[in-house]
PDB file of C-alpha atoms in Angstrom:
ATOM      1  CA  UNK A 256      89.258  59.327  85.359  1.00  0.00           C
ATOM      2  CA  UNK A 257      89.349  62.590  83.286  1.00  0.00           C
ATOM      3  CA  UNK A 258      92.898  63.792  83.206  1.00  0.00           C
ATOM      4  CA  UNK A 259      91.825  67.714  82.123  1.00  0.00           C
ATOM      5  CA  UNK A 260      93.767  69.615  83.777  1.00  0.00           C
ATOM      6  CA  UNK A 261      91.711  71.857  86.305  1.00  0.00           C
ATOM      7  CA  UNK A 262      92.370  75.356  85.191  1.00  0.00           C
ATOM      8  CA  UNK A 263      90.494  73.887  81.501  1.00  0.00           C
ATOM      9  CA  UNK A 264      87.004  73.647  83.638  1.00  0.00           C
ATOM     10  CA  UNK A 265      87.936  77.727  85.386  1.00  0.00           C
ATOM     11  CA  UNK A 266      89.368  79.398  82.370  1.00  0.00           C
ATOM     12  CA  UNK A 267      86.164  80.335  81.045  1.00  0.00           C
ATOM     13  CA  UNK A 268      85.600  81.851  84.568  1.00  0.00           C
ATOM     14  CA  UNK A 269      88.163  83.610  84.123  1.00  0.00           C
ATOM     15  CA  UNK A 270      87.526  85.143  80.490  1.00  0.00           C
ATOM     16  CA  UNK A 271      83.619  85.873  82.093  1.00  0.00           C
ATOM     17  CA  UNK A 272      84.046  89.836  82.321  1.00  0.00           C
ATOM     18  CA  UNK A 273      80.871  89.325  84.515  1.00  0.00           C
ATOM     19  CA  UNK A 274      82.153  87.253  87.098  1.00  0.00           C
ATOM     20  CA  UNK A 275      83.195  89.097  90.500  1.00  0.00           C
ATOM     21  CA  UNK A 276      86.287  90.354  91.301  1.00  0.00           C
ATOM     22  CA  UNK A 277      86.729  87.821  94.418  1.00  0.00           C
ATOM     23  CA  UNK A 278      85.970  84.766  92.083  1.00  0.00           C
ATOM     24  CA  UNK A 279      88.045  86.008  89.798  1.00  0.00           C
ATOM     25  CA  UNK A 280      91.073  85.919  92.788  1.00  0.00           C
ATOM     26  CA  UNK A 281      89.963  82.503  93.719  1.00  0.00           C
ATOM     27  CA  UNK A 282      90.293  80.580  90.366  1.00  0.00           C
ATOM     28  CA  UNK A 283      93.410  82.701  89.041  1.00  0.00           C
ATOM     29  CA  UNK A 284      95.173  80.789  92.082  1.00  0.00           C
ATOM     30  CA  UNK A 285      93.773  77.292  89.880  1.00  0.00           C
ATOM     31  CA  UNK A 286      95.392  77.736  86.774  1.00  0.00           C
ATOM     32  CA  UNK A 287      99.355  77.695  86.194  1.00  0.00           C
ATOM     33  CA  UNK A 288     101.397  80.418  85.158  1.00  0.00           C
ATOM     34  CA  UNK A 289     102.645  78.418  82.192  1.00  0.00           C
ATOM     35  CA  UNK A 290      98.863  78.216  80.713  1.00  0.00           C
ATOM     36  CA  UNK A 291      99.299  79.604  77.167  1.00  0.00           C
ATOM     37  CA  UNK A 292      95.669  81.129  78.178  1.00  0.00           C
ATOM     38  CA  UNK A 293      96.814  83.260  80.353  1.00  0.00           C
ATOM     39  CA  UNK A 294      97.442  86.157  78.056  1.00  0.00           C
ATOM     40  CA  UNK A 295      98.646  89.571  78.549  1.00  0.00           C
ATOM     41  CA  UNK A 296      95.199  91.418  78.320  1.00  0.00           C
ATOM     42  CA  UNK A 297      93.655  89.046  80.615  1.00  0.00           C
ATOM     43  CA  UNK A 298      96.135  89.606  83.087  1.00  0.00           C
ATOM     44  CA  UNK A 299      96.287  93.407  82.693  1.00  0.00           C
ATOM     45  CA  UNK A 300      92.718  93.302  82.704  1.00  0.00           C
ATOM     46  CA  UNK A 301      93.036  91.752  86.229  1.00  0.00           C
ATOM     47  CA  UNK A 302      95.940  94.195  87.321  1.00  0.00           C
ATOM     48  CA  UNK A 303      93.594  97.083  86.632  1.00  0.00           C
ATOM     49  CA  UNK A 304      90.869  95.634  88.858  1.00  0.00           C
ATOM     50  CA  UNK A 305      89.596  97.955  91.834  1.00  0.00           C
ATOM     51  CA  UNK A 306      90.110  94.482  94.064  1.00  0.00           C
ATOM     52  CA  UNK A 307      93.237  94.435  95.895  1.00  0.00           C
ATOM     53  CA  UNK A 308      93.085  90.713  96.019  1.00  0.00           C
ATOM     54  CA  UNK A 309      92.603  90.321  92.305  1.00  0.00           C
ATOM     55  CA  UNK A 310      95.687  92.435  92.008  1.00  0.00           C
ATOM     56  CA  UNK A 311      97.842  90.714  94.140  1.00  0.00           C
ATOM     57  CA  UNK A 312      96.934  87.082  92.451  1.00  0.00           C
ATOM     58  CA  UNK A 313      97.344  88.468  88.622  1.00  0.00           C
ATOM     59  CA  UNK A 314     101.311  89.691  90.199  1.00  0.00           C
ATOM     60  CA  UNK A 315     101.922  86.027  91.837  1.00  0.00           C
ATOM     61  CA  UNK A 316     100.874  84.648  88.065  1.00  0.00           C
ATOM     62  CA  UNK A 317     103.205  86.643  85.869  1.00  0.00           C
ATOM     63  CA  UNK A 318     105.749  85.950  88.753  1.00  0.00           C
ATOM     64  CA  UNK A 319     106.019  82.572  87.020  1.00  0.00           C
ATOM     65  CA  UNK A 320     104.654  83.592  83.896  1.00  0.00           C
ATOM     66  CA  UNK A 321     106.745  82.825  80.590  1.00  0.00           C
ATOM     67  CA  UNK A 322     105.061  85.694  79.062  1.00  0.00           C
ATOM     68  CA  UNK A 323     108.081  88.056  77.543  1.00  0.00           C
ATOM     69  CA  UNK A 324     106.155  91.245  78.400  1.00  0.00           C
ATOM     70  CA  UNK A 325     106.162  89.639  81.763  1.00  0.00           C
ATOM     71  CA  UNK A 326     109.428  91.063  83.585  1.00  0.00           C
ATOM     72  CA  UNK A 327     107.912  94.672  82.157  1.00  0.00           C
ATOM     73  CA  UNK A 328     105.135  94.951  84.055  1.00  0.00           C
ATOM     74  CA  UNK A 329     106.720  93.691  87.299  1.00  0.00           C
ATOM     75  CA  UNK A 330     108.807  96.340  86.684  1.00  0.00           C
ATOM     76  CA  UNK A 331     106.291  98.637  86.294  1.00  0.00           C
ATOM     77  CA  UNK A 332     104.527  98.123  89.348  1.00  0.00           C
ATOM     78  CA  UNK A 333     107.189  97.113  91.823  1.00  0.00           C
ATOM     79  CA  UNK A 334     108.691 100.856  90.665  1.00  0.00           C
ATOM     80  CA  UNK A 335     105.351 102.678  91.087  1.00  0.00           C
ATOM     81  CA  UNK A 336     105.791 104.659  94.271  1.00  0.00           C
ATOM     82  CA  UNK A 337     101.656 105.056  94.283  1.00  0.00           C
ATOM     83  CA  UNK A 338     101.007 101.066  93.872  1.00  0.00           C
ATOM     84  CA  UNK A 339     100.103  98.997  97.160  1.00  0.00           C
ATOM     85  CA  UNK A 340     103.386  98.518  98.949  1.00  0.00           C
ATOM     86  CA  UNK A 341     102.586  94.807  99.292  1.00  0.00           C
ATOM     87  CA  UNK A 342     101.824  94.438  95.493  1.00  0.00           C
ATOM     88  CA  UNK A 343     105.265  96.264  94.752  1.00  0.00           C
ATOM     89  CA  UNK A 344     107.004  93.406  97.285  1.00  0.00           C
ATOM     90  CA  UNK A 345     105.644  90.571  95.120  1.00  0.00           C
ATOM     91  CA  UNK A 346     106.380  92.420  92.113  1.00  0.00           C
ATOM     92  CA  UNK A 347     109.951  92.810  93.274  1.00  0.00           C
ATOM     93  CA  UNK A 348     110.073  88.869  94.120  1.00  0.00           C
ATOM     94  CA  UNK A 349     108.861  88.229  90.232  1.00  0.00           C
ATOM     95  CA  UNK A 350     111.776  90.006  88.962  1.00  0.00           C
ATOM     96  CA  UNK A 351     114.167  87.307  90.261  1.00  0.00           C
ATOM     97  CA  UNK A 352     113.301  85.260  87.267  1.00  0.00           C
ATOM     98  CA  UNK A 353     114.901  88.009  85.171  1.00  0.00           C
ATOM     99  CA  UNK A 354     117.813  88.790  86.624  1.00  0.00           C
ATOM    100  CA  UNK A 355     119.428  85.972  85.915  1.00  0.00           C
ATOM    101  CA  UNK A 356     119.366  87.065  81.881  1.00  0.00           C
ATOM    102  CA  UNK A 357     120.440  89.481  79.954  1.00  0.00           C
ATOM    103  CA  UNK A 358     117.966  92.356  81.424  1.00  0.00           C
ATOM    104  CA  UNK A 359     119.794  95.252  82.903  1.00  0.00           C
ATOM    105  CA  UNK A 360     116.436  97.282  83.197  1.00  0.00           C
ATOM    106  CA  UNK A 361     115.168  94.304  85.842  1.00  0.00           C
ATOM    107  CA  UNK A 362     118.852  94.816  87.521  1.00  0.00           C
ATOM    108  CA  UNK A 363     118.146  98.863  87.546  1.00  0.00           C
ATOM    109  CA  UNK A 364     114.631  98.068  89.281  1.00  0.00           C
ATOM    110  CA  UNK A 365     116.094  95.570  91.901  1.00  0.00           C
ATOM    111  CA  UNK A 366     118.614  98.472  92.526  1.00  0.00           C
ATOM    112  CA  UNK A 367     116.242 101.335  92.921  1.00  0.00           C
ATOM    113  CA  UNK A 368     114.628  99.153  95.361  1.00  0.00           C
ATOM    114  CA  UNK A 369     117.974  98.906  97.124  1.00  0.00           C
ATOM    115  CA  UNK A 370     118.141 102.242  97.596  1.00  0.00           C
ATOM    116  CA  UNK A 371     113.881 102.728  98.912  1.00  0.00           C
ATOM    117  CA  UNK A 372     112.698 104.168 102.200  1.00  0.00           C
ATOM    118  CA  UNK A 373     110.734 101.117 102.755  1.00  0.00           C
ATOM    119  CA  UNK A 374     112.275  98.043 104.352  1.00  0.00           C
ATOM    120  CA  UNK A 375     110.461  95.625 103.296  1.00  0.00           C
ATOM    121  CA  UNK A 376     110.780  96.426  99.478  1.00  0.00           C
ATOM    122  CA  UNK A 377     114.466  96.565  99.945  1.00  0.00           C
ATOM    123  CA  UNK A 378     114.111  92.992 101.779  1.00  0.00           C
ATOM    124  CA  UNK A 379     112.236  91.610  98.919  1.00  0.00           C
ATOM    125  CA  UNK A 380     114.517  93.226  96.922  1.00  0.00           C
ATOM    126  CA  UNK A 381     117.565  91.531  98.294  1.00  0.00           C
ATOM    127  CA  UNK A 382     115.556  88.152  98.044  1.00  0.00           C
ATOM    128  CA  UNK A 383     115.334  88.444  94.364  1.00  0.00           C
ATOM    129  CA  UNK A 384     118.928  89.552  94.328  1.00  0.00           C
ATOM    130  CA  UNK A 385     119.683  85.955  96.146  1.00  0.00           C
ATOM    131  CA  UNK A 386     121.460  83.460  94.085  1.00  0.00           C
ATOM    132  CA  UNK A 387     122.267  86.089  90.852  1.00  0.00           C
ATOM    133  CA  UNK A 388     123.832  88.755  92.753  1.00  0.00           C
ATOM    134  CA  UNK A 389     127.734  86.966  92.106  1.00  0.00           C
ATOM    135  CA  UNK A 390     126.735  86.662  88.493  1.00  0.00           C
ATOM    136  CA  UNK A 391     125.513  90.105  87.853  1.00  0.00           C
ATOM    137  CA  UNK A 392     128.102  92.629  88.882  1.00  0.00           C
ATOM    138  CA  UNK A 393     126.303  95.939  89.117  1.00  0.00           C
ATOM    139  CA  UNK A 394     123.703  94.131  90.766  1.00  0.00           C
ATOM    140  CA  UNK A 395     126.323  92.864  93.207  1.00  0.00           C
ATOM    141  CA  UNK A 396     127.852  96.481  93.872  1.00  0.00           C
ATOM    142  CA  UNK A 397     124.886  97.530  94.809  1.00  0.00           C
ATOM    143  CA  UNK A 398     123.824  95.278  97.462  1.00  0.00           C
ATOM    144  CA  UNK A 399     127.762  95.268  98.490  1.00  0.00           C
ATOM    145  CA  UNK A 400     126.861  99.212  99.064  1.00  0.00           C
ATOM    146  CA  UNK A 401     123.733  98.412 101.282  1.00  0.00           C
ATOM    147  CA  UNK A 402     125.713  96.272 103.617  1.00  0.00           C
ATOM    148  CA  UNK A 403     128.168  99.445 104.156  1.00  0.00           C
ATOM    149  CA  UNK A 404     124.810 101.194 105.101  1.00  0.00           C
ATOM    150  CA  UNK A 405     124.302  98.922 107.976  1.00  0.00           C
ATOM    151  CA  UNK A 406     125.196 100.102 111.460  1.00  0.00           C
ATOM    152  CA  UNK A 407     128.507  99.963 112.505  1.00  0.00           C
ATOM    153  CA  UNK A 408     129.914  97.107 114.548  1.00  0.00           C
ATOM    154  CA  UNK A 409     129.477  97.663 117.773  1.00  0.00           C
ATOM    155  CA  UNK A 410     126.300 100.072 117.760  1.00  0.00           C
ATOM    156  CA  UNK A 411     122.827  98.346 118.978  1.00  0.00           C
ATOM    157  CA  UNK A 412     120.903  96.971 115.517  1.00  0.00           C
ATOM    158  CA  UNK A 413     117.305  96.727 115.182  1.00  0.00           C
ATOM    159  CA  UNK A 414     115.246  93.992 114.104  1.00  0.00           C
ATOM    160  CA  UNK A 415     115.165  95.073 110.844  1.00  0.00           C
ATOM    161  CA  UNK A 416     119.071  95.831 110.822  1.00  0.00           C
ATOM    162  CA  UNK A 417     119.168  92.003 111.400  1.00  0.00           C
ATOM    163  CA  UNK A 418     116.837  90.744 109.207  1.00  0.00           C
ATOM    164  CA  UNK A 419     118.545  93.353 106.349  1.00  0.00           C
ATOM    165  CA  UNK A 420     121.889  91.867 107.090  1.00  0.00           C
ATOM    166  CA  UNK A 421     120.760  88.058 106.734  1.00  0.00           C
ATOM    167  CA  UNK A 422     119.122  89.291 103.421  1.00  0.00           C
ATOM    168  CA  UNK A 423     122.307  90.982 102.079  1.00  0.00           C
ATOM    169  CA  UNK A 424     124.646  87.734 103.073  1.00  0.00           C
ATOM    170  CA  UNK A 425     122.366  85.864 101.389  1.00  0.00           C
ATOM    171  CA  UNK A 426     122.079  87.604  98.350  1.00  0.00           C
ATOM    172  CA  UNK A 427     126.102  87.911  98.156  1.00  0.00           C
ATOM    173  CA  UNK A 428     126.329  84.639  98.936  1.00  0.00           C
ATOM    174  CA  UNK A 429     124.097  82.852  95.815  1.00  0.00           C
ATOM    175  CA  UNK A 430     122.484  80.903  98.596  1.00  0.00           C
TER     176      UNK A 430
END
C-alpha cells in the first residue's frame, strides 16, 4: 500500500490558482494544519477569496496551524467588526491556542470580544477563554466582570443568559 499521506496527491490542487473556489474548500479540509505547505500566502490567498466557504475552511486551518503569523491573523479577523460574524466566531475559537503563551495582544482580542454586542462572539469567546482563564489573570478579570453582567439572582434569564453563564463557569473553572 502507498503510505503518502493524502493531502501530497491535493496540494497541488490547492496551489492551482485556477481551480474553483468550492474545490478549493473541499480539499483544504484534506490536508493538516501542521503541513509545512500550507504557507502564509496560500492561506491569505484563500482568506481573501469572494467564497464564504473558502474563508471559513482557510480560518479552521490556521486554527491549528503552527504558523507564527498564525495567532495575527485570527486576531485580525475575529476583531474586524465588517468580517462574517461566523468567520469572527471561529477566529475567536483559534485564538485559544495562544492564550495559553506569552501573547497579551490574543488576551486583549479575547477581551474585546468579552465586551461585544453579539452573543455568540462573546460565547466563543469564553470557550477559548476555557482552561487558560486561571492562568492568565487579566484574562480572568475580565470574564470575572462578565459574570457580574449577568442578571441578578432572582430575575427571569434567557436562554442565552444560561448558556453565557455555563460558558463563564467554565472558563473560570479551567474545565
Amino acid at each position: 500500500f502507498d503510505k503518502t499521506p493524502a493531502s501530497k496527491y491535493v496540494m497541488a490542487i490547492l496551489k492551482d490558482e485556477n481551480r474553483p473556489p468550492g474545490l478549493l474548500a473541499q480539499t483544504l479540509r484534506l490536508v493538516s494544519p501542521t503541513d509545512p505547505e500550507l504557507t502564509v500566502d496560500l492561506l491569505n490567498r484563500f482568506l481573501g477569496s469572494q467564497e464564504p466557504r473558502l474563508r471559513l475552511e482557510a480560518v479552521r486551518t490556521l486554527q491549528g496551524s503552527p504558523l507564527s503569523e498564525a495567532p495575527a491573523i485570527l486576531r485580525r479577523i475575529a476583531s474586524d467588526e465588517k468580517e462574517d460574524l461566523r468567520l469572527r466566531s471561529e477566529a475567536a475559537v483559534g485564538l485559544a491556542t495562544s492564550l495559553t503563551g506569552d501573547n497579551p495582544a490574543s488576551t486583549e482580542t479575547i477581551v474585546g470580544l468579552l465586551r461585544s454586542s453579539e452573543p455568540t462572539l462573546r460565547t466563543e469567546a469564553l470557550r477559548a477563554a476555557r482552561g487558560v482563564a486561571a492562568g492568565n489573570a487579566p484574562l480572568s478579570e475580565k470574564v470575572r466582570q462578565a459574570a457580574k453582567e449577568l442578571p441578578p439572582a432572582g430575575t427571569r434569564p434567557t436562554d442565552e443568559d444560561r448558556a453565557l453563564a455555563e460558558e463563564i463557569a467554565l472558563a473560570l473553572t479551567g474545565v
